[in-house]
Short mmCIF file of C-alpha atoms and ligand atoms in Angstrom, two decimals:
data_model
loop_
_atom_site.label_atom_id
_atom_site.label_comp_id
_atom_site.label_asym_id
_atom_site.label_seq_id
_atom_site.Cartn_x
_atom_site.Cartn_y
_atom_site.Cartn_z
CA UNK A 62 99.86 13.89 24.47
CA UNK A 63 98.03 11.49 22.10
CA UNK A 64 97.94 7.98 23.53
CA UNK A 65 97.72 4.70 21.63
CA UNK A 66 97.19 1.18 22.95
CA UNK A 67 98.75 -2.04 21.68
CA UNK A 68 97.51 -5.48 22.64
CA UNK A 69 99.27 -8.85 22.43
CA UNK A 70 96.62 -11.56 22.80
CA UNK A 71 99.12 -14.41 22.89
CA UNK A 72 98.93 -18.07 23.80
CA UNK A 73 99.44 -17.72 27.54
CA UNK A 74 98.27 -14.19 28.30
CA UNK A 75 96.95 -10.86 27.13
CA UNK A 76 99.29 -7.87 27.43
CA UNK A 77 98.39 -4.22 26.91
CA UNK A 78 100.78 -1.29 26.52
CA UNK A 79 99.75 2.35 26.33
CA UNK A 80 102.28 4.56 24.56
CA UNK A 81 102.72 8.14 23.42
CA UNK A 82 101.78 8.13 19.72
CA UNK A 83 104.52 10.59 18.75
CA UNK A 84 107.57 9.39 20.68
CA UNK A 85 106.54 5.81 21.46
CA UNK A 86 107.33 6.34 25.16
CA UNK A 87 105.68 3.80 27.47
CA UNK A 88 103.00 5.41 29.63
CA UNK A 89 101.39 2.41 31.37
CA UNK A 90 100.70 -1.31 30.89
CA UNK A 91 98.69 -4.27 32.17
CA UNK A 92 98.22 -7.99 31.57
CA UNK A 93 95.95 -10.93 32.36
CA UNK A 94 96.36 -14.67 31.92
CA UNK A 95 94.73 -16.99 29.37
CA UNK A 96 93.50 -20.48 30.19
CA UNK A 97 95.75 -23.43 29.46
CA UNK A 98 95.00 -25.86 26.68
CA UNK A 99 95.06 -26.02 22.89
CA UNK A 100 91.33 -25.44 22.48
CA UNK A 101 89.96 -22.34 24.15
CA UNK A 102 86.61 -20.57 24.25
CA UNK A 103 87.37 -17.16 22.66
CA UNK A 104 85.26 -15.57 25.39
CA UNK A 105 88.22 -16.23 27.73
CA UNK A 106 90.39 -13.99 25.50
CA UNK A 107 87.71 -11.31 25.60
CA UNK A 108 87.56 -11.39 29.41
CA UNK A 109 91.37 -11.34 29.65
CA UNK A 110 91.46 -8.35 27.28
CA UNK A 111 89.00 -6.44 29.51
CA UNK A 112 91.05 -7.29 32.60
CA UNK A 113 94.35 -6.32 30.96
CA UNK A 114 92.84 -3.04 29.68
CA UNK A 115 91.56 -2.26 33.19
CA UNK A 116 94.97 -2.98 34.67
CA UNK A 117 96.51 -0.69 32.05
CA UNK A 118 94.26 2.14 33.21
CA UNK A 119 91.47 1.84 30.63
CA UNK A 120 90.86 3.49 27.29
CA UNK A 121 89.19 6.77 28.29
CA UNK A 122 92.25 8.86 27.28
CA UNK A 123 93.41 6.57 24.45
CA UNK A 124 92.90 7.64 20.82
CA UNK A 125 93.71 4.46 18.86
CA UNK A 126 94.20 0.76 19.54
CA UNK A 127 95.42 -2.29 17.58
CA UNK A 128 95.45 -5.95 18.51
CA UNK A 129 98.21 -8.41 17.63
CA UNK A 130 97.38 -12.05 18.34
CA UNK A 131 98.59 -15.62 18.32
CA UNK A 132 98.43 -16.76 14.71
CA UNK A 133 96.38 -19.46 12.94
CA UNK A 134 93.72 -20.24 15.60
CA UNK A 135 90.39 -21.33 14.09
CA UNK A 136 87.52 -19.16 15.34
CA UNK A 137 84.49 -20.55 13.53
CA UNK A 138 81.33 -18.44 13.73
CA UNK A 139 77.73 -19.34 12.90
CA UNK A 140 75.26 -17.07 11.10
CA UNK A 141 74.43 -15.20 14.31
CA UNK A 142 78.09 -14.58 15.03
CA UNK A 143 78.27 -17.11 17.88
CA UNK A 144 81.33 -19.37 18.08
CA UNK A 145 80.54 -22.83 16.72
CA UNK A 146 82.99 -24.59 19.05
CA UNK A 147 86.01 -23.64 21.17
CA UNK A 148 88.85 -22.26 19.02
CA UNK A 149 91.54 -24.70 17.91
CA UNK A 150 94.91 -23.05 18.52
CA UNK A 151 98.14 -23.04 16.49
CA UNK A 152 99.63 -25.61 18.90
CA UNK A 153 96.75 -28.09 18.60
CA UNK A 154 98.09 -30.93 16.45
CA UNK A 155 94.88 -32.96 16.03
CA UNK A 156 94.79 -31.77 12.40
CA UNK A 157 98.17 -33.38 11.58
CA UNK A 158 96.55 -36.04 9.37
CA UNK A 159 94.40 -33.40 7.68
CA UNK A 160 97.56 -31.39 6.95
CA UNK A 161 99.26 -34.43 5.45
CA UNK A 162 96.20 -35.19 3.28
CA UNK A 163 95.88 -31.61 2.03
CA UNK A 164 99.57 -31.50 1.11
CA UNK A 165 99.26 -34.84 -0.70
CA UNK A 166 96.14 -33.75 -2.60
CA UNK A 167 97.70 -30.58 -4.02
CA UNK A 168 101.43 -31.18 -3.70
CA UNK A 169 103.82 -29.12 -1.55
CA UNK A 170 105.04 -27.03 -4.50
CA UNK A 171 101.51 -25.94 -5.39
CA UNK A 172 100.78 -24.91 -1.77
CA UNK A 173 104.06 -23.00 -1.52
CA UNK A 174 103.51 -21.12 -4.76
CA UNK A 175 99.85 -20.37 -3.96
CA UNK A 176 100.23 -19.24 -0.34
CA UNK A 177 103.99 -18.96 0.36
CA UNK A 178 103.81 -21.90 2.79
CA UNK A 179 103.19 -25.63 2.97
CA UNK A 180 100.49 -26.18 5.62
CA UNK A 181 101.27 -28.06 8.83
CA UNK A 182 98.85 -28.84 11.68
CA UNK A 183 99.17 -25.26 13.01
CA UNK A 184 97.56 -23.69 9.94
CA UNK A 185 93.87 -22.71 9.94
CA UNK A 186 93.18 -24.53 6.67
CA UNK A 187 94.07 -27.90 8.23
CA UNK A 188 91.76 -27.23 11.18
CA UNK A 189 88.90 -26.61 8.75
CA UNK A 190 89.56 -29.99 7.10
CA UNK A 191 89.67 -31.63 10.54
CA UNK A 192 86.34 -30.00 11.41
CA UNK A 193 84.73 -31.18 8.16
CA UNK A 194 85.90 -34.75 8.79
CA UNK A 195 85.38 -35.07 12.53
CA UNK A 196 82.57 -32.66 13.41
CA UNK A 197 80.42 -32.40 10.26
CA UNK A 198 77.51 -30.85 12.16
CA UNK A 199 79.74 -28.06 13.44
CA UNK A 200 81.32 -27.70 9.99
CA UNK A 201 77.86 -27.26 8.44
CA UNK A 202 77.13 -24.39 10.86
CA UNK A 203 80.23 -22.39 9.93
CA UNK A 204 79.19 -19.09 8.34
CA UNK A 205 82.46 -17.18 8.88
CA UNK A 206 86.03 -17.99 9.83
CA UNK A 207 88.15 -15.55 11.83
CA UNK A 208 91.52 -15.61 13.58
CA UNK A 209 91.98 -14.72 17.26
CA UNK A 210 92.99 -11.11 16.60
CA UNK A 211 90.22 -10.60 14.01
CA UNK A 212 87.61 -11.83 16.46
CA UNK A 213 88.80 -9.56 19.28
CA UNK A 214 88.89 -6.52 16.98
CA UNK A 215 85.37 -7.40 15.82
CA UNK A 216 84.13 -7.65 19.42
CA UNK A 217 85.69 -4.26 20.25
CA UNK A 218 83.98 -2.77 17.19
CA UNK A 219 80.59 -3.96 18.48
CA UNK A 220 80.34 -7.29 16.60
CA UNK A 221 77.70 -5.79 14.33
CA UNK A 222 77.51 -8.51 11.67
CA UNK A 223 79.73 -11.00 9.94
CA UNK A 224 80.27 -8.52 7.11
CA UNK A 225 82.12 -6.21 9.52
CA UNK A 226 84.88 -8.75 10.27
CA UNK A 227 88.33 -7.47 9.26
CA UNK A 228 91.89 -8.76 9.38
CA UNK A 229 95.28 -7.79 8.00
CA UNK A 230 97.68 -9.31 5.49
CA UNK A 231 100.15 -10.66 8.09
CA UNK A 232 97.63 -12.80 9.96
CA UNK A 233 95.71 -13.76 6.78
CA UNK A 234 99.00 -15.15 5.42
CA UNK A 235 98.99 -17.79 8.16
CA UNK A 236 95.61 -19.24 7.26
CA UNK A 237 96.73 -21.41 4.33
CA UNK A 238 94.06 -19.89 2.08
CA UNK A 239 95.57 -16.46 1.39
CA UNK A 240 98.11 -15.43 -1.22
CA UNK A 241 100.32 -12.77 0.39
CA UNK A 242 101.79 -11.69 -2.95
CA UNK A 243 98.45 -11.02 -4.67
CA UNK A 244 96.91 -9.94 -1.35
CA UNK A 245 93.88 -12.13 -2.06
CA UNK A 246 92.14 -15.09 -0.49
CA UNK A 247 92.39 -18.45 -2.27
CA UNK A 248 88.81 -19.59 -1.79
CA UNK A 249 89.55 -22.72 -3.81
CA UNK A 250 91.90 -23.85 -1.02
CA UNK A 251 89.34 -23.05 1.65
CA UNK A 252 86.82 -25.14 -0.33
CA UNK A 253 89.35 -27.96 -0.67
CA UNK A 254 89.54 -28.07 3.14
CA UNK A 255 85.93 -27.47 4.15
CA UNK A 256 84.11 -28.90 1.14
CA UNK A 257 82.37 -25.59 0.37
CA UNK A 258 83.37 -21.96 0.01
CA UNK A 259 80.18 -20.10 0.97
CA UNK A 260 81.88 -18.85 4.10
CA UNK A 261 82.53 -15.23 4.97
CA UNK A 262 86.16 -14.28 5.50
CA UNK A 263 87.36 -11.06 7.18
CA UNK A 264 88.07 -8.17 4.80
CA UNK A 265 91.85 -7.69 4.55
CA UNK A 266 92.74 -4.12 5.49
CA UNK A 267 95.85 -2.21 4.41
CA UNK A 268 98.56 -1.83 7.09
CA UNK A 269 97.47 1.64 8.24
CA UNK A 270 93.77 1.36 7.44
CA UNK A 271 91.23 1.93 10.21
CA UNK A 272 89.00 -0.93 11.33
CA UNK A 273 86.37 1.49 12.64
CA UNK A 274 85.59 2.63 16.15
CA UNK A 275 85.78 0.78 19.44
CA UNK A 276 84.78 1.59 23.05
CA UNK A 277 85.22 5.20 24.24
CA UNK A 278 85.42 6.25 20.57
CA UNK A 279 88.87 4.70 20.18
CA UNK A 280 90.02 4.29 16.55
CA UNK A 281 90.77 0.65 15.79
CA UNK A 282 93.68 -0.49 13.65
CA UNK A 283 93.63 -3.67 11.57
CA UNK A 284 95.88 -5.50 14.04
CA UNK A 285 98.32 -8.22 12.96
CA UNK A 286 99.77 -11.64 13.72
CA UNK A 287 101.95 -11.66 16.84
CA UNK A 288 105.18 -12.31 14.96
CA UNK A 289 104.53 -9.41 12.58
CA UNK A 290 103.73 -7.34 15.68
CA UNK A 291 107.10 -8.19 17.22
CA UNK A 292 108.93 -7.20 14.03
CA UNK A 293 107.13 -3.83 14.02
CA UNK A 294 107.72 -3.34 17.75
CA UNK A 295 111.43 -4.09 17.44
CA UNK A 296 111.67 -1.97 14.28
CA UNK A 297 113.34 -4.86 12.42
CA UNK A 298 114.85 -3.74 9.12
CA UNK A 299 114.88 -5.88 5.98
CA UNK A 300 117.44 -8.67 6.46
CA UNK A 301 117.42 -8.50 10.29
CA UNK A 302 116.52 -11.72 12.09
CA UNK A 303 114.75 -12.22 15.43
CA UNK A 304 114.39 -15.30 17.62
CA UNK A 305 111.37 -15.32 19.91
CA UNK A 306 111.19 -17.75 22.83
CA UNK A 307 107.51 -17.63 23.76
CA UNK A 308 105.18 -20.62 23.93
CA UNK A 309 106.40 -21.15 20.36
CA UNK A 310 109.96 -20.65 19.19
CA UNK A 311 110.11 -18.36 16.16
CA UNK A 312 113.02 -17.42 13.91
CA UNK A 313 111.75 -14.58 11.71
CA UNK A 314 113.20 -12.14 9.21
CA UNK A 315 111.73 -9.06 7.54
CA UNK A 316 112.16 -9.30 3.79
CA UNK A 317 111.32 -7.15 0.76
CA UNK A 318 110.56 -10.23 -1.32
CA UNK A 319 108.28 -13.24 -0.80
CA UNK A 320 109.46 -16.81 -0.18
CA UNK A 321 107.92 -20.05 -1.47
CA UNK A 322 109.73 -22.87 0.34
CA UNK A 323 108.25 -26.14 -0.90
CA UNK A 324 110.06 -28.07 1.88
CA UNK A 325 107.75 -26.33 4.38
CA UNK A 326 110.54 -25.34 6.80
CA UNK A 327 110.16 -21.62 6.06
CA UNK A 328 106.64 -20.23 6.17
CA UNK A 329 106.26 -17.39 3.67
CA UNK A 330 104.18 -15.02 5.77
CA UNK A 331 103.56 -11.31 5.26
CA UNK A 332 104.62 -8.64 7.75
CA UNK A 333 102.53 -5.75 9.06
CA UNK A 334 104.04 -3.04 6.81
CA UNK A 335 103.47 -4.38 3.30
CA UNK A 336 106.64 -6.52 3.21
CA UNK A 337 107.20 -10.20 4.02
CA UNK A 338 108.08 -12.17 7.17
CA UNK A 339 109.61 -15.54 6.33
CA UNK A 340 109.76 -17.55 9.54
CA UNK A 341 110.47 -20.98 10.98
CA UNK A 342 108.35 -21.84 14.01
CA UNK A 343 108.74 -24.57 16.62
CA UNK A 344 105.87 -25.91 18.73
CA UNK A 345 108.17 -26.13 21.74
CA UNK A 346 109.49 -22.95 23.32
CA UNK A 347 109.52 -21.48 26.82
CA UNK A 348 107.49 -24.39 28.22
CA UNK A 349 110.53 -26.63 27.89
CA UNK A 350 112.06 -24.45 30.62
CA UNK A 351 108.80 -24.36 32.58
CA UNK A 352 108.69 -28.18 32.52
CA UNK A 353 112.33 -28.52 33.60
CA UNK A 354 111.72 -26.09 36.46
CA UNK A 355 108.65 -28.04 37.57
CA UNK A 356 110.56 -31.34 37.40
CA UNK A 357 113.43 -29.97 39.47
CA UNK A 358 111.02 -28.02 41.71
CA UNK A 359 112.82 -24.69 41.14
CA UNK A 360 111.83 -21.28 39.78
CA UNK A 361 113.28 -19.83 36.57
CA UNK A 362 116.11 -18.06 38.37
CA UNK A 363 117.28 -21.24 40.07
CA UNK A 364 116.88 -23.24 36.84
CA UNK A 365 119.25 -20.78 35.15
CA UNK A 366 121.70 -20.97 38.04
CA UNK A 367 121.71 -24.78 37.87
CA UNK A 368 122.12 -24.83 34.08
CA UNK A 369 125.01 -22.37 34.19
CA UNK A 370 126.71 -24.44 36.90
CA UNK A 371 126.97 -27.43 34.53
CA UNK A 372 129.55 -27.77 31.76
CA UNK A 373 128.71 -27.34 28.04
CA UNK A 374 127.14 -30.57 26.77
CA UNK A 375 125.62 -31.39 30.21
CA UNK A 376 128.09 -34.23 30.77
CA UNK A 377 126.66 -36.05 27.72
CA UNK A 378 122.95 -35.62 28.53
CA UNK A 379 120.97 -34.53 25.49
CA UNK A 380 117.32 -33.50 25.66
CA UNK A 381 115.28 -33.55 22.46
CA UNK A 382 112.43 -31.34 23.66
CA UNK A 383 109.46 -32.43 21.54
CA UNK A 384 107.19 -32.14 24.59
CA UNK A 385 104.08 -31.23 22.57
CA UNK A 386 105.09 -32.93 19.32
CA UNK A 387 107.01 -30.71 16.88
CA UNK A 388 106.43 -28.59 13.81
CA UNK A 389 110.00 -27.73 12.74
CA UNK A 390 110.92 -30.52 12.06
CA UNK A 391 107.38 -31.63 11.13
CA UNK A 392 106.87 -34.44 13.67
CA UNK A 393 103.49 -33.62 15.22
CA UNK A 394 103.14 -36.96 17.00
CA UNK A 395 106.70 -37.18 18.34
CA UNK A 396 107.51 -37.10 22.05
CA UNK A 397 110.56 -35.70 23.84
CA UNK A 398 113.54 -37.85 24.77
CA UNK A 399 116.50 -37.69 27.12
CA UNK A 400 119.63 -39.32 25.69
CA UNK A 401 122.99 -40.32 27.11
CA UNK A 402 122.13 -40.94 30.78
CA UNK A 403 124.84 -42.44 32.98
CA UNK A 404 125.31 -42.86 36.72
CA UNK A 405 127.75 -39.96 36.66
CA UNK A 406 125.90 -37.39 34.60
CA UNK A 407 122.38 -37.67 36.03
CA UNK A 408 122.56 -34.54 38.18
CA UNK A 409 120.12 -31.69 38.68
CA UNK A 410 122.56 -29.26 37.07
CA UNK A 411 123.00 -31.45 33.98
CA UNK A 412 119.23 -31.93 33.68
CA UNK A 413 118.74 -28.15 33.78
CA UNK A 414 121.56 -27.64 31.28
CA UNK A 415 120.19 -30.31 28.93
CA UNK A 416 116.77 -28.59 28.95
CA UNK A 417 118.25 -25.18 28.10
CA UNK A 418 120.63 -26.63 25.51
CA UNK A 419 117.88 -28.81 24.01
CA UNK A 420 115.64 -25.78 23.54
CA UNK A 421 118.50 -23.72 22.08
CA UNK A 422 119.47 -26.56 19.74
CA UNK A 423 115.87 -26.91 18.53
CA UNK A 424 115.88 -23.17 17.77
CA UNK A 425 119.38 -23.54 16.30
CA UNK A 426 118.01 -26.12 13.85
CA UNK A 427 115.30 -23.62 12.87
CA UNK A 428 118.03 -21.00 12.27
CA UNK A 429 119.86 -23.54 10.08
CA UNK A 430 116.59 -24.22 8.23
CA UNK A 431 116.19 -20.50 7.48
CA UNK A 432 119.79 -20.34 6.23
CA UNK A 433 119.34 -23.38 4.01
CA UNK A 434 116.44 -21.59 2.38
CA UNK A 435 118.28 -18.43 1.56
CA UNK A 436 118.03 -16.26 4.69
CA UNK A 437 121.41 -14.82 5.69
CA UNK A 438 121.71 -14.95 9.48
CA UNK A 439 124.70 -12.95 10.77
CA UNK A 440 123.22 -12.06 14.19
CA UNK A 441 119.85 -12.39 15.91
CA UNK A 442 117.74 -10.29 18.25
CA UNK A 443 116.35 -12.35 21.13
CA UNK A 444 112.90 -11.72 22.64
CA UNK A 445 109.90 -13.42 24.28
CA UNK A 446 109.28 -14.61 27.84
CA UNK A 447 111.96 -17.34 27.61
CA UNK A 448 114.57 -14.68 26.79
CA UNK A 449 114.21 -13.53 30.41
CA UNK A 450 116.18 -16.65 31.36
CA UNK A 451 119.80 -15.78 32.09
CA UNK A 452 120.89 -19.24 30.97
CA UNK A 453 119.14 -18.80 27.60
CA UNK A 454 120.73 -15.38 27.13
CA UNK A 455 124.22 -16.55 28.09
CA UNK A 456 124.23 -19.89 26.27
CA UNK A 457 122.49 -18.84 23.04
CA UNK A 458 125.56 -17.18 21.41
CA UNK A 459 127.69 -20.29 22.11
CA UNK A 460 125.14 -22.87 20.96
CA UNK A 461 124.16 -20.92 17.83
CA UNK A 462 127.69 -19.65 17.12
CA UNK A 463 126.18 -16.21 16.51
CA UNK A 464 126.20 -12.79 18.13
CA UNK A 465 122.92 -12.30 19.99
CA UNK A 466 121.44 -8.83 20.47
CA UNK A 467 119.44 -8.42 23.66
CA UNK A 468 116.86 -5.67 23.92
CA UNK A 469 115.52 -4.95 27.42
CA UNK A 470 112.72 -7.42 28.29
CA UNK A 471 109.49 -5.76 27.09
CA UNK A 472 106.22 -6.50 25.31
CA UNK A 473 107.49 -6.10 21.74
CA UNK A 474 104.40 -7.69 20.15
CA UNK A 475 102.08 -5.27 21.97
CA UNK A 476 104.52 -2.45 21.14
CA UNK A 477 104.21 -3.30 17.44
CA UNK A 478 100.43 -3.19 17.72
CA UNK A 479 100.67 0.20 19.46
CA UNK A 480 102.95 1.47 16.67
CA UNK A 481 100.39 0.29 14.12
CA UNK A 482 97.66 2.17 16.02
CA UNK A 483 99.80 5.34 15.91
CA UNK A 484 100.32 4.76 12.18
CA UNK A 485 96.55 4.62 11.59
CA UNK A 486 96.31 8.09 13.14
CA UNK A 487 99.00 9.62 10.86
CA UNK A 488 97.81 7.80 7.74
CA UNK A 489 101.39 8.25 6.43
CA UNK A 490 103.03 5.87 3.97
CA UNK A 491 105.31 4.44 6.70
CA UNK A 492 104.88 3.77 10.44
CA UNK A 493 105.84 6.59 12.82
CA UNK A 494 109.53 6.69 13.68
CA UNK A 495 109.87 5.46 17.24
CA UNK A 496 113.28 4.97 18.82
CA UNK A 497 114.46 1.39 18.29
CA UNK A 498 115.05 -0.45 21.57
CA UNK A 499 118.70 -0.31 22.64
CA UNK A 500 120.36 -3.74 22.57
CA UNK A 501 123.37 -5.27 24.29
CA UNK A 502 125.38 -7.62 22.07
CA UNK A 503 126.30 -11.01 23.61
CA UNK A 504 129.07 -13.05 22.02
CA UNK A 505 130.72 -16.29 23.15
CA UNK A 506 133.06 -18.94 21.88
CA UNK A 507 131.00 -21.33 19.74
CA UNK A 508 130.35 -24.85 21.08
CA UNK A 509 129.44 -26.67 17.83
CA UNK A 510 129.74 -30.06 19.55
CA UNK A 511 126.55 -29.30 21.50
CA UNK A 512 124.56 -28.87 18.27
CA UNK A 513 126.26 -31.92 16.72
CA UNK A 514 125.30 -34.26 19.58
CA UNK A 515 121.79 -32.83 19.60
CA UNK A 516 121.47 -33.36 15.81
CA UNK A 517 122.40 -37.05 16.21
CA UNK A 518 119.82 -37.54 19.00
CA UNK A 519 117.12 -35.66 17.07
CA UNK A 520 117.81 -37.80 14.01
CA UNK A 521 117.27 -40.95 16.10
CA UNK A 522 113.93 -39.57 17.35
CA UNK A 523 112.82 -38.76 13.79
CA UNK A 524 113.84 -42.19 12.50
CA UNK A 525 111.82 -43.90 15.25
CA UNK A 526 108.84 -41.66 14.52
CA UNK A 527 108.83 -42.65 10.86
CA UNK A 528 109.31 -46.33 11.81
CA UNK A 529 106.29 -46.10 14.14
CA UNK A 530 104.15 -44.93 11.22
CA UNK A 531 103.58 -41.42 12.59
CA UNK A 532 101.56 -42.67 15.54
CA UNK A 533 100.06 -39.91 17.70
CA UNK A 534 100.52 -40.54 21.44
CA UNK A 535 97.78 -39.83 23.98
CA UNK A 536 98.63 -36.47 25.52
N1 ADP B 698 112.79 -15.75 33.71
C1 ADP B 698 112.24 -16.63 32.87
N2 ADP B 698 112.95 -17.69 32.44
C2 ADP B 698 112.41 -18.60 31.58
N3 ADP B 698 111.15 -18.53 31.12
C3 ADP B 698 110.40 -17.50 31.52
C4 ADP B 698 110.88 -16.51 32.39
N4 ADP B 698 109.89 -15.60 32.60
C5 ADP B 698 108.82 -16.03 31.87
N5 ADP B 698 109.12 -17.18 31.24
C6 ADP B 698 108.22 -17.99 30.40
O1 ADP B 698 107.84 -17.28 29.25
C7 ADP B 698 106.55 -17.73 28.81
C8 ADP B 698 105.68 -16.56 28.50
O2 ADP B 698 106.30 -15.82 27.50
P1 ADP B 698 105.48 -15.06 26.40
O3 ADP B 698 106.45 -14.54 25.38
O4 ADP B 698 104.59 -14.07 27.05
O5 ADP B 698 104.62 -16.25 25.78
P2 ADP B 698 103.37 -16.18 24.81
O6 ADP B 698 103.56 -14.92 23.98
O7 ADP B 698 103.46 -17.41 23.98
O8 ADP B 698 102.12 -16.17 25.64
C9 ADP B 698 106.03 -18.65 29.90
O9 ADP B 698 106.18 -20.00 29.48
C10 ADP B 698 106.91 -18.30 31.09
O10 ADP B 698 107.02 -19.35 32.03
O1 5SP B 699 102.19 -20.48 15.14
C1 5SP B 699 102.90 -19.52 15.31
C2 5SP B 699 103.54 -18.82 14.17
O2 5SP B 699 103.38 -19.49 12.95
C3 5SP B 699 103.13 -19.02 16.72
O3 5SP B 699 104.21 -18.14 16.78
C4 5SP B 699 101.87 -18.41 17.26
O4 5SP B 699 101.68 -17.16 16.62
C5 5SP B 699 101.89 -18.30 18.78
O5 5SP B 699 102.81 -17.40 19.25
P1 5SP B 699 103.26 -17.23 20.79
O6 5SP B 699 102.04 -17.22 21.64
O7 5SP B 699 104.23 -18.28 21.11
O8 5SP B 699 103.91 -15.87 20.81
#
């Protein structure tokens, strides 16, 4: 049996799956946690990767490996290959002003046609502008810029020199200085952000191209962004839509053609197979549930039980869950709000329900955003850690008014990376055919009034944010 490994180096943890390259059957797996925070020393990811690989039984009998990773994070390297400063992650919104300036300087239409996306604070390009403005000494030391998955692949390959850095088209498309249609970097946009363009960028490999050799002689794949990894792991076909409830919330769709949404709601990313992956991403995801559980002092199971014990609409309580600011809608400095409190409705069950409904409504607005920009959404496949919540699974079809397909909880991002690794071994024109995960379809009577009340509350939050001149709170 030929074994392949897939890694998901995500925001909160590192997960490894080891699968049979031919059938895709799961053989073993392991995971390790990442530190909290929106700036992280990449060394912590490296240590977590070693720990997760050990827990998954090591690489001695593994033939190929690919890494999928959280997108956008700025890993700035100096001439010796050392990190210049801790990485700034996709959910670090300190570059919100830089994003606004960059969009003003070029215009949203020009960004969308050049890169498929209008940059928000998550994008690497805005972090480079922030670095140039706020840490000029660090900015001057930058000799190469990598993304989390590029850096880990490079370390596994022996970190032999900046010229050996590689990436893939899916993750490059989230930088803000890559054109996914031409498959080329836009160094002019990098220079616009950093003030110079004499910086080495990872070579962009083809989907099934090898990135060289790693430990134990393992063949390395190019890797990919985590959302592209999930699409490959689920085996999403063109037109199929997924909703991931991880640290971020992501509505994504595999598409044969590129998108260029100048409103910025839909990011026009590439997928890991040569196609496209238009997606709408929220900054708030599973942690809305984590926070509600902590507030009510219950675990996830009890939070679900409480939420399902309350009536739809939580007795009038509406949570707008902008707990870490928000990206879709683009309100990086906003804070969360709880609306509609009365003596009667302020119960633990309603608080739990409002948290689950608030999260689902936020994701529902992202689904609406995708629809408004041309993506047909007839049903969605639900994944990510937050999809383990029974309340999320049961309430999603009602809040979204859509059938929801539930695959068994699994590491679909890591699975996609493993499938890419198997593809590198075949060198074929398409990834190996692995059985698609079986899904159970959940349907429910739609409760549009929940989304309507949420939309009114979210509008009030947005209006206040604009009135307050986009002030960023201390977090
Ligand atoms: N049963 C559950 N109900 C709700 N949330 C859960 C449950 N199990 C895990 N989570 C949450 O899922 C998140 C981790 O999901 P994951 O998709 O691995 O995130 P990421 O890929 O961003 O690191 C955590 O916030 C965790 O608390
Ligand atoms: O910023 C994005 C996509 O644009 C996020 O989806 C990150 O890629 C982080 O993913 P998770 O850790 O939440 O899976």
